[in-house]
PDB file of C-alpha atoms in Angstrom:
ATOM      1  CA  MET A   1       0.000   0.000   0.000  1.00  0.00           C
ATOM      2  CA  LYS A   2       1.462   3.357  -1.029  1.00  0.00           C
ATOM      3  CA  GLY A   3       0.718   6.987  -0.209  1.00  0.00           C
ATOM      4  CA  TYR A   4       2.402  10.042   1.217  1.00  0.00           C
ATOM      5  CA  ILE A   5       2.363  12.479   4.114  1.00  0.00           C
ATOM      6  CA  GLU A   6       3.453  16.110   4.207  1.00  0.00           C
ATOM      7  CA  ASP A   7       6.094  17.306   6.667  1.00  0.00           C
ATOM      8  CA  GLU A   8       7.196  20.907   7.260  1.00  0.00           C
ATOM      9  CA  GLU A   9      10.890  19.964   7.277  1.00  0.00           C
ATOM     10  CA  PHE A  10      11.114  17.081   4.784  1.00  0.00           C
ATOM     11  CA  GLY A  11       8.255  17.999   2.475  1.00  0.00           C
ATOM     12  CA  LYS A  12       6.442  15.151   0.709  1.00  0.00           C
ATOM     13  CA  ILE A  13       7.370  11.830   2.339  1.00  0.00           C
ATOM     14  CA  ILE A  14       6.480   8.759   0.271  1.00  0.00           C
ATOM     15  CA  VAL A  15       4.977   6.003   2.427  1.00  0.00           C
ATOM     16  CA  GLU A  16       4.937   2.270   1.724  1.00  0.00           C
ATOM     17  CA  LEU A  17       2.985   0.091   4.170  1.00  0.00           C
ATOM     18  CA  ARG A  18       4.185  -3.504   3.999  1.00  0.00           C
ATOM     19  CA  ARG A  19       2.811  -6.703   5.396  1.00  0.00           C
ATOM     20  CA  GLY A  20       5.245  -8.490   7.700  1.00  0.00           C
ATOM     21  CA  MET A  21       7.264  -5.408   8.676  1.00  0.00           C
ATOM     22  CA  THR A  22       7.707  -4.832  12.406  1.00  0.00           C
ATOM     23  CA  SER A  23       9.682  -1.573  12.361  1.00  0.00           C
ATOM     24  CA  VAL A  24      10.038   1.580  10.280  1.00  0.00           C
ATOM     25  CA  ARG A  25      12.787   2.201   7.730  1.00  0.00           C
ATOM     26  CA  PHE A  26      13.742   5.437   6.012  1.00  0.00           C
ATOM     27  CA  THR A  27      15.788   6.099   2.886  1.00  0.00           C
ATOM     28  CA  TYR A  28      15.962   8.691   0.129  1.00  0.00           C
ATOM     29  CA  ARG A  29      14.724   7.878  -3.358  1.00  0.00           C
ATOM     30  CA  PRO A  30      16.752   8.975  -6.414  1.00  0.00           C
ATOM     31  CA  ASP A  31      14.246  11.790  -7.023  1.00  0.00           C
ATOM     32  CA  GLY A  32      15.124  13.327  -3.646  1.00  0.00           C
ATOM     33  CA  HIS A  33      11.922  12.359  -1.806  1.00  0.00           C
ATOM     34  CA  LEU A  34      12.204  10.694   1.585  1.00  0.00           C
ATOM     35  CA  LEU A  35      10.773   7.162   1.539  1.00  0.00           C
ATOM     36  CA  MET A  36       9.302   5.614   4.680  1.00  0.00           C
ATOM     37  CA  ARG A  37       8.499   1.888   4.851  1.00  0.00           C
ATOM     38  CA  ALA A  38       6.289   0.944   7.789  1.00  0.00           C
ATOM     39  CA  PRO A  39       4.127  -2.003   8.989  1.00  0.00           C
ATOM     40  CA  LEU A  40       0.795  -2.475   7.239  1.00  0.00           C
ATOM     41  CA  GLY A  41      -2.007  -0.953   9.298  1.00  0.00           C
ATOM     42  CA  THR A  42       0.012   1.931  10.765  1.00  0.00           C
ATOM     43  CA  SER A  43      -2.282   4.948  11.245  1.00  0.00           C
ATOM     44  CA  LEU A  44      -1.623   8.444   9.883  1.00  0.00           C
ATOM     45  CA  THR A  45      -0.931   9.618  13.438  1.00  0.00           C
ATOM     46  CA  GLY A  46       1.480   6.729  13.891  1.00  0.00           C
ATOM     47  CA  LEU A  47       3.348   7.599  10.693  1.00  0.00           C
ATOM     48  CA  GLN A  48       3.721  11.218  11.729  1.00  0.00           C
ATOM     49  CA  ARG A  49       4.929  10.141  15.175  1.00  0.00           C
ATOM     50  CA  MET A  50       7.578   7.890  13.557  1.00  0.00           C
ATOM     51  CA  VAL A  51       8.903  10.854  11.611  1.00  0.00           C
ATOM     52  CA  ASP A  52       9.056  12.993  14.762  1.00  0.00           C
ATOM     53  CA  VAL A  53      10.787  10.288  16.812  1.00  0.00           C
ATOM     54  CA  ASN A  54      13.425   9.748  14.090  1.00  0.00           C
ATOM     55  CA  ARG A  55      13.839  13.382  13.033  1.00  0.00           C
ATOM     56  CA  ASP A  56      17.415  13.771  14.286  1.00  0.00           C
ATOM     57  CA  GLN A  57      18.522  10.585  12.504  1.00  0.00           C
ATOM     58  CA  LEU A  58      16.719  11.598   9.327  1.00  0.00           C
ATOM     59  CA  ARG A  59      18.741  14.819   9.141  1.00  0.00           C
ATOM     60  CA  LEU A  60      21.892  12.670   8.941  1.00  0.00           C
ATOM     61  CA  LEU A  61      20.694  10.414   6.104  1.00  0.00           C
ATOM     62  CA  PRO A  62      22.724  10.835   2.889  1.00  0.00           C
ATOM     63  CA  HIS A  63      20.659  12.946   0.536  1.00  0.00           C
ATOM     64  CA  PRO A  64      20.904  12.193  -3.203  1.00  0.00           C
ATOM     65  CA  VAL A  65      22.006  15.034  -5.446  1.00  0.00           C
ATOM     66  CA  VAL A  66      19.704  15.215  -8.466  1.00  0.00           C
ATOM     67  CA  PRO A  67      21.744  16.623 -11.371  1.00  0.00           C
ATOM     68  CA  ASP A  68      20.519  19.646 -13.305  1.00  0.00           C
ATOM     69  CA  ILE A  69      19.631  19.194 -16.960  1.00  0.00           C
ATOM     70  CA  ALA A  70      18.977  22.340 -18.985  1.00  0.00           C
ATOM     71  CA  VAL A  71      18.667  23.551 -22.554  1.00  0.00           C
ATOM     72  CA  GLY A  72      22.025  24.962 -23.648  1.00  0.00           C
ATOM     73  CA  GLN A  73      23.921  22.726 -21.242  1.00  0.00           C
ATOM     74  CA  VAL A  74      27.219  21.171 -22.329  1.00  0.00           C
ATOM     75  CA  ILE A  75      28.345  18.010 -20.519  1.00  0.00           C
ATOM     76  CA  ASP A  76      31.993  17.075 -20.907  1.00  0.00           C
ATOM     77  CA  CYS A  77      32.399  13.297 -21.120  1.00  0.00           C
ATOM     78  CA  PHE A  78      35.168  10.805 -21.851  1.00  0.00           C
ATOM     79  CA  ARG A  79      36.620  11.966 -25.179  1.00  0.00           C
ATOM     80  CA  CYS A  80      33.269  13.411 -26.261  1.00  0.00           C
ATOM     81  CA  ARG A  81      30.596  15.795 -25.050  1.00  0.00           C
ATOM     82  CA  VAL A  82      26.825  16.184 -24.829  1.00  0.00           C
ATOM     83  CA  VAL A  83      25.040  19.358 -25.971  1.00  0.00           C
ATOM     84  CA  ILE A  84      21.367  19.857 -25.076  1.00  0.00           C
ATOM     85  CA  ASP A  85      19.402  22.008 -27.551  1.00  0.00           C
ATOM     86  CA  ALA A  86      15.850  23.303 -27.857  1.00  0.00           C
ATOM     87  CA  ALA A  87      14.226  22.229 -31.106  1.00  0.00           C
ATOM     88  CA  ASN A  88      10.854  22.116 -32.830  1.00  0.00           C
ATOM     89  CA  ALA A  89      10.264  18.657 -31.462  1.00  0.00           C
ATOM     90  CA  LEU A  90       7.057  17.108 -30.175  1.00  0.00           C
ATOM     91  CA  PRO A  91       6.454  17.434 -26.409  1.00  0.00           C
ATOM     92  CA  HIS A  92       8.127  14.614 -24.466  1.00  0.00           C
ATOM     93  CA  HIS A  93      10.153  13.633 -27.531  1.00  0.00           C
ATOM     94  CA  VAL A  94      13.932  13.413 -27.212  1.00  0.00           C
ATOM     95  CA  GLY A  95      16.090  13.389 -30.321  1.00  0.00           C
ATOM     96  CA  THR A  96      19.718  12.264 -30.224  1.00  0.00           C
ATOM     97  CA  ARG A  97      22.322  12.348 -32.975  1.00  0.00           C
ATOM     98  CA  TRP A  98      26.097  12.190 -33.107  1.00  0.00           C
ATOM     99  CA  GLU A  99      28.061  14.906 -34.880  1.00  0.00           C
ATOM    100  CA  GLY A 100      31.642  13.716 -34.670  1.00  0.00           C
ATOM    101  CA  ASP A 101      32.471  13.521 -30.964  1.00  0.00           C
ATOM    102  CA  THR A 102      29.427  15.615 -29.960  1.00  0.00           C
ATOM    103  CA  LEU A 103      26.100  14.060 -28.973  1.00  0.00           C
ATOM    104  CA  ARG A 104      23.319  16.550 -29.704  1.00  0.00           C
ATOM    105  CA  VAL A 105      20.174  16.083 -27.647  1.00  0.00           C
ATOM    106  CA  SER A 106      17.069  17.898 -28.939  1.00  0.00           C
ATOM    107  CA  LEU A 107      14.115  18.696 -26.679  1.00  0.00           C
ATOM    108  CA  HIS A 108      10.855  20.585 -27.005  1.00  0.00           C
ATOM    109  CA  ALA A 109      11.522  24.215 -26.048  1.00  0.00           C
ATOM    110  CA  ASP A 110       8.891  24.152 -23.275  1.00  0.00           C
ATOM    111  CA  GLU A 111       9.896  20.820 -21.726  1.00  0.00           C
ATOM    112  CA  ASP A 112       9.807  20.989 -17.919  1.00  0.00           C
ATOM    113  CA  LEU A 113      13.293  19.851 -17.000  1.00  0.00           C
ATOM    114  CA  THR A 114      12.623  20.378 -13.293  1.00  0.00           C
ATOM    115  CA  ASP A 115      10.322  17.333 -13.383  1.00  0.00           C
ATOM    116  CA  PHE A 116      12.329  14.327 -12.157  1.00  0.00           C
ATOM    117  CA  ARG A 117      10.470  11.943 -14.475  1.00  0.00           C
ATOM    118  CA  ILE A 118      11.464  14.000 -17.503  1.00  0.00           C
ATOM    119  CA  LYS A 119      15.045  14.290 -16.236  1.00  0.00           C
ATOM    120  CA  LYS A 120      15.166  10.525 -15.899  1.00  0.00           C
ATOM    121  CA  PHE A 121      13.739   9.966 -19.388  1.00  0.00           C
ATOM    122  CA  VAL A 122      16.182  12.408 -20.997  1.00  0.00           C
ATOM    123  CA  SER A 123      19.031  10.851 -19.008  1.00  0.00           C
ATOM    124  CA  GLY A 124      18.020   7.409 -20.246  1.00  0.00           C
ATOM    125  CA  MET A 125      18.129   8.548 -23.864  1.00  0.00           C
ATOM    126  CA  ILE A 126      21.563  10.095 -23.331  1.00  0.00           C
ATOM    127  CA  GLY A 127      22.767   6.882 -21.699  1.00  0.00           C
ATOM    128  CA  GLU A 128      21.515   4.759 -24.601  1.00  0.00           C
ATOM    129  CA  ALA A 129      23.271   6.964 -27.146  1.00  0.00           C
ATOM    130  CA  MET A 130      26.457   6.989 -25.076  1.00  0.00           C
ATOM    131  CA  GLY A 131      26.436   3.195 -25.090  1.00  0.00           C
ATOM    132  CA  TYR A 132      26.979   3.159 -28.835  1.00  0.00           C
ATOM    133  CA  ASN A 133      29.936   5.514 -28.558  1.00  0.00           C
ATOM    134  CA  ALA A 134      31.428   3.463 -25.719  1.00  0.00           C
ATOM    135  CA  VAL A 135      32.003   0.597 -28.161  1.00  0.00           C
ATOM    136  CA  LYS A 136      33.958   2.915 -30.469  1.00  0.00           C
ATOM    137  CA  VAL A 137      35.823   4.922 -27.831  1.00  0.00           C
ATOM    138  CA  LEU A 138      35.957   3.127 -24.491  1.00  0.00           C
ATOM    139  CA  LEU A 139      36.806  -0.386 -25.670  1.00  0.00           C
ATOM    140  CA  PRO A 140      39.849   0.645 -27.745  1.00  0.00           C
ATOM    141  CA  TYR A 141      41.087   2.750 -24.827  1.00  0.00           C
ATOM    142  CA  ALA A 142      40.663  -0.163 -22.399  1.00  0.00           C
ATOM    143  CA  ARG A 143      42.548  -2.469 -24.750  1.00  0.00           C
ATOM    144  CA  SER A 144      45.375   0.054 -25.005  1.00  0.00           C
ATOM    145  CA  VAL A 145      45.625   0.237 -21.197  1.00  0.00           C
ATOM    146  CA  ALA A 146      45.765  -3.562 -21.007  1.00  0.00           C
ATOM    147  CA  ASN A 147      48.449  -3.685 -23.707  1.00  0.00           C
ATOM    148  CA  SER A 148      50.530  -1.057 -21.916  1.00  0.00           C
ATOM    149  CA  LEU A 149      50.515  -3.280 -18.810  1.00  0.00           C
ATOM    150  CA  GLY A 150      51.344  -6.422 -20.773  1.00  0.00           C
ATOM    151  CA  LEU A 151      47.948  -7.986 -20.024  1.00  0.00           C
ATOM    152  CA  LYS A 152      45.664 -10.006 -22.270  1.00  0.00           C
ATOM    153  CA  PRO A 153      42.119 -10.376 -20.921  1.00  0.00           C
ATOM    154  CA  ALA A 154      39.988 -12.991 -22.674  1.00  0.00           C
ATOM    155  CA  SER A 155      37.857 -10.197 -24.113  1.00  0.00           C
ATOM    156  CA  MET A 156      36.363  -6.820 -23.263  1.00  0.00           C
ATOM    157  CA  GLU A 157      32.752  -5.756 -23.570  1.00  0.00           C
ATOM    158  CA  ILE A 158      30.401  -2.887 -22.764  1.00  0.00           C
ATOM    159  CA  GLY A 159      27.566  -3.341 -20.266  1.00  0.00           C
ATOM    160  CA  ARG A 160      24.727  -1.195 -18.915  1.00  0.00           C
ATOM    161  CA  GLY A 161      25.592  -1.366 -15.219  1.00  0.00           C
ATOM    162  CA  MET A 162      24.688   1.664 -13.126  1.00  0.00           C
ATOM    163  CA  ARG A 163      26.017   0.613  -9.741  1.00  0.00           C
ATOM    164  CA  LYS A 164      28.693  -1.798 -10.955  1.00  0.00           C
ATOM    165  CA  LEU A 165      31.004   0.141 -13.253  1.00  0.00           C
ATOM    166  CA  GLY A 166      33.312  -2.770 -14.024  1.00  0.00           C
ATOM    167  CA  HIS A 167      33.632  -6.509 -13.579  1.00  0.00           C
ATOM    168  CA  CYS A 168      36.182  -9.232 -14.306  1.00  0.00           C
ATOM    169  CA  THR A 169      34.588 -12.647 -14.791  1.00  0.00           C
ATOM    170  CA  SER A 170      36.091 -15.956 -13.729  1.00  0.00           C
ATOM    171  CA  ARG A 171      37.148 -16.407 -17.362  1.00  0.00           C
ATOM    172  CA  ASN A 172      38.928 -13.012 -17.407  1.00  0.00           C
ATOM    173  CA  VAL A 173      36.351 -11.221 -19.506  1.00  0.00           C
ATOM    174  CA  ILE A 174      36.443  -7.512 -18.604  1.00  0.00           C
ATOM    175  CA  GLN A 175      33.004  -5.891 -18.565  1.00  0.00           C
ATOM    176  CA  LEU A 176      32.851  -2.090 -18.457  1.00  0.00           C
ATOM    177  CA  SER A 177      29.718  -0.026 -17.912  1.00  0.00           C
ATOM    178  CA  ARG A 178      28.765   2.455 -20.604  1.00  0.00           C
ATOM    179  CA  ASN A 179      28.429   4.966 -17.766  1.00  0.00           C
ATOM    180  CA  LEU A 180      32.213   5.266 -17.597  1.00  0.00           C
ATOM    181  CA  MET A 181      31.721   7.569 -20.587  1.00  0.00           C
ATOM    182  CA  PHE A 182      30.494  10.273 -18.185  1.00  0.00           C
ATOM    183  CA  MET A 183      33.674  10.152 -16.081  1.00  0.00           C
ATOM    184  CA  PRO A 184      37.056  11.901 -16.416  1.00  0.00           C
ATOM    185  CA  GLU A 185      39.848   9.898 -18.007  1.00  0.00           C
ATOM    186  CA  GLU A 186      41.811   9.339 -14.795  1.00  0.00           C
ATOM    187  CA  LEU A 187      38.814   7.599 -13.205  1.00  0.00           C
ATOM    188  CA  VAL A 188      38.072   5.624 -16.354  1.00  0.00           C
ATOM    189  CA  ARG A 189      41.644   4.357 -16.365  1.00  0.00           C
ATOM    190  CA  TYR A 190      41.484   3.582 -12.627  1.00  0.00           C
ATOM    191  CA  ILE A 191      38.389   1.403 -13.036  1.00  0.00           C
ATOM    192  CA  ILE A 192      39.986  -0.402 -15.989  1.00  0.00           C
ATOM    193  CA  CYS A 193      43.167  -1.018 -13.968  1.00  0.00           C
ATOM    194  CA  HIS A 194      41.084  -2.263 -11.035  1.00  0.00           C
ATOM    195  CA  GLU A 195      39.407  -4.863 -13.223  1.00  0.00           C
ATOM    196  CA  LEU A 196      42.665  -5.825 -14.920  1.00  0.00           C
ATOM    197  CA  ALA A 197      44.204  -6.509 -11.504  1.00  0.00           C
ATOM    198  CA  HIS A 198      41.406  -9.033 -10.946  1.00  0.00           C
ATOM    199  CA  ILE A 199      42.884 -11.166 -13.727  1.00  0.00           C
ATOM    200  CA  THR A 200      45.631 -12.071 -11.240  1.00  0.00           C
ATOM    201  CA  HIS A 201      43.693 -11.770  -7.955  1.00  0.00           C
ATOM    202  CA  LYS A 202      39.966 -12.588  -7.898  1.00  0.00           C
ATOM    203  CA  ASN A 203      39.519 -10.877  -4.524  1.00  0.00           C
ATOM    204  CA  HIS A 204      40.328  -7.615  -2.747  1.00  0.00           C
ATOM    205  CA  SER A 205      43.275  -8.909  -0.765  1.00  0.00           C
ATOM    206  CA  PRO A 206      46.343  -6.799   0.114  1.00  0.00           C
ATOM    207  CA  GLN A 207      48.071  -8.475  -2.846  1.00  0.00           C
ATOM    208  CA  PHE A 208      45.278  -7.307  -5.143  1.00  0.00           C
ATOM    209  CA  HIS A 209      45.500  -3.712  -3.925  1.00  0.00           C
ATOM    210  CA  ALA A 210      49.288  -3.724  -4.238  1.00  0.00           C
ATOM    211  CA  LEU A 211      48.980  -4.817  -7.870  1.00  0.00           C
ATOM    212  CA  CYS A 212      46.188  -2.356  -8.620  1.00  0.00           C
ATOM    213  CA  ASP A 213      48.249   0.426  -7.038  1.00  0.00           C
ATOM    214  CA  LYS A 214      51.168  -0.545  -9.278  1.00  0.00           C
ATOM    215  CA  TYR A 215      48.950  -0.400 -12.363  1.00  0.00           C
ATOM    216  CA  CYS A 216      47.709   3.034 -11.210  1.00  0.00           C
ATOM    217  CA  GLY A 217      51.201   4.456 -10.768  1.00  0.00           C
ATOM    218  CA  GLY A 218      50.933   4.480  -6.963  1.00  0.00           C
ATOM    219  CA  LYS A 219      47.677   6.482  -6.965  1.00  0.00           C
ATOM    220  CA  GLU A 220      45.075   3.826  -6.122  1.00  0.00           C
ATOM    221  CA  LYS A 221      43.932   5.350  -2.812  1.00  0.00           C
ATOM    222  CA  ALA A 222      43.767   8.886  -4.196  1.00  0.00           C
ATOM    223  CA  LEU A 223      41.775   7.716  -7.215  1.00  0.00           C
ATOM    224  CA  GLU A 224      39.411   5.716  -5.007  1.00  0.00           C
ATOM    225  CA  ARG A 225      38.691   8.891  -2.995  1.00  0.00           C
ATOM    226  CA  LYS A 226      37.981  10.809  -6.209  1.00  0.00           C
ATOM    227  CA  LEU A 227      35.683   8.036  -7.386  1.00  0.00           C
ATOM    228  CA  ARG A 228      33.657   8.188  -4.147  1.00  0.00           C
ATOM    229  CA  GLN A 229      33.290  11.954  -4.578  1.00  0.00           C
ATOM    230  CA  PHE A 230      32.314  11.790  -8.257  1.00  0.00           C
ATOM    231  CA  ARG A 231      28.731  12.704  -9.156  1.00  0.00           C
ATOM    232  CA  PHE A 232      27.239  11.720 -12.493  1.00  0.00           C
ATOM    233  CA  PRO A 233      25.928  14.604 -14.640  1.00  0.00           C
ATOM    234  CA  ILE A 234      22.725  12.721 -15.526  1.00  0.00           C
ATOM    235  CA  VAL A 235      20.177  10.768 -13.492  1.00  0.00           C
ATOM    236  CA  MET A 236      21.445   7.221 -13.035  1.00  0.00           C
TER     237      MET A 236
END
């Protein structure tokens, strides 16, 4: 059962009442709304009381940053860029086309880009288009990094992972998310090196990190910090 309550501090709180739950859980959704999951049958007064009781803890919850998307925006990506233009397009229609290393995204001039659903749809179209370019740009780069380290993975391929940016299979196939295309080159190379180190060590042991650090020129920890701080320019 789903609904919502209004709170002066947190605004619209999405509520999910679930059978079998015995306690309340809070988290933020990607659109920035606070989500509360509570036992089925909890009254409106009970829901509001749960928010009040947990208010101090709720202020400490990590809050997602929803990226801005705007007409005229230029997004610098890995060896390419995205330009968002207004065009005489139908409402809710997104056009994408590549012009060399520039992806042009065309939107209706009056599209409401403050609406999270529209941001997510536009982001999805950009991600799809970037996937095609990843095959032409990211894979050759990854192969060149492997060659420079004297490594020969079984193969390399592009995936659609949002949370998992890279993976090395048990058969040494390196899988790289198309979303690496939105990252700076130093982080792209770091993720590739991380997965290449898994060819030798299929774990995250000290030996693995020592090898990964070697592949990264002694910068593994610094690059890991930068990766944790990185924020994607589109809704993921």
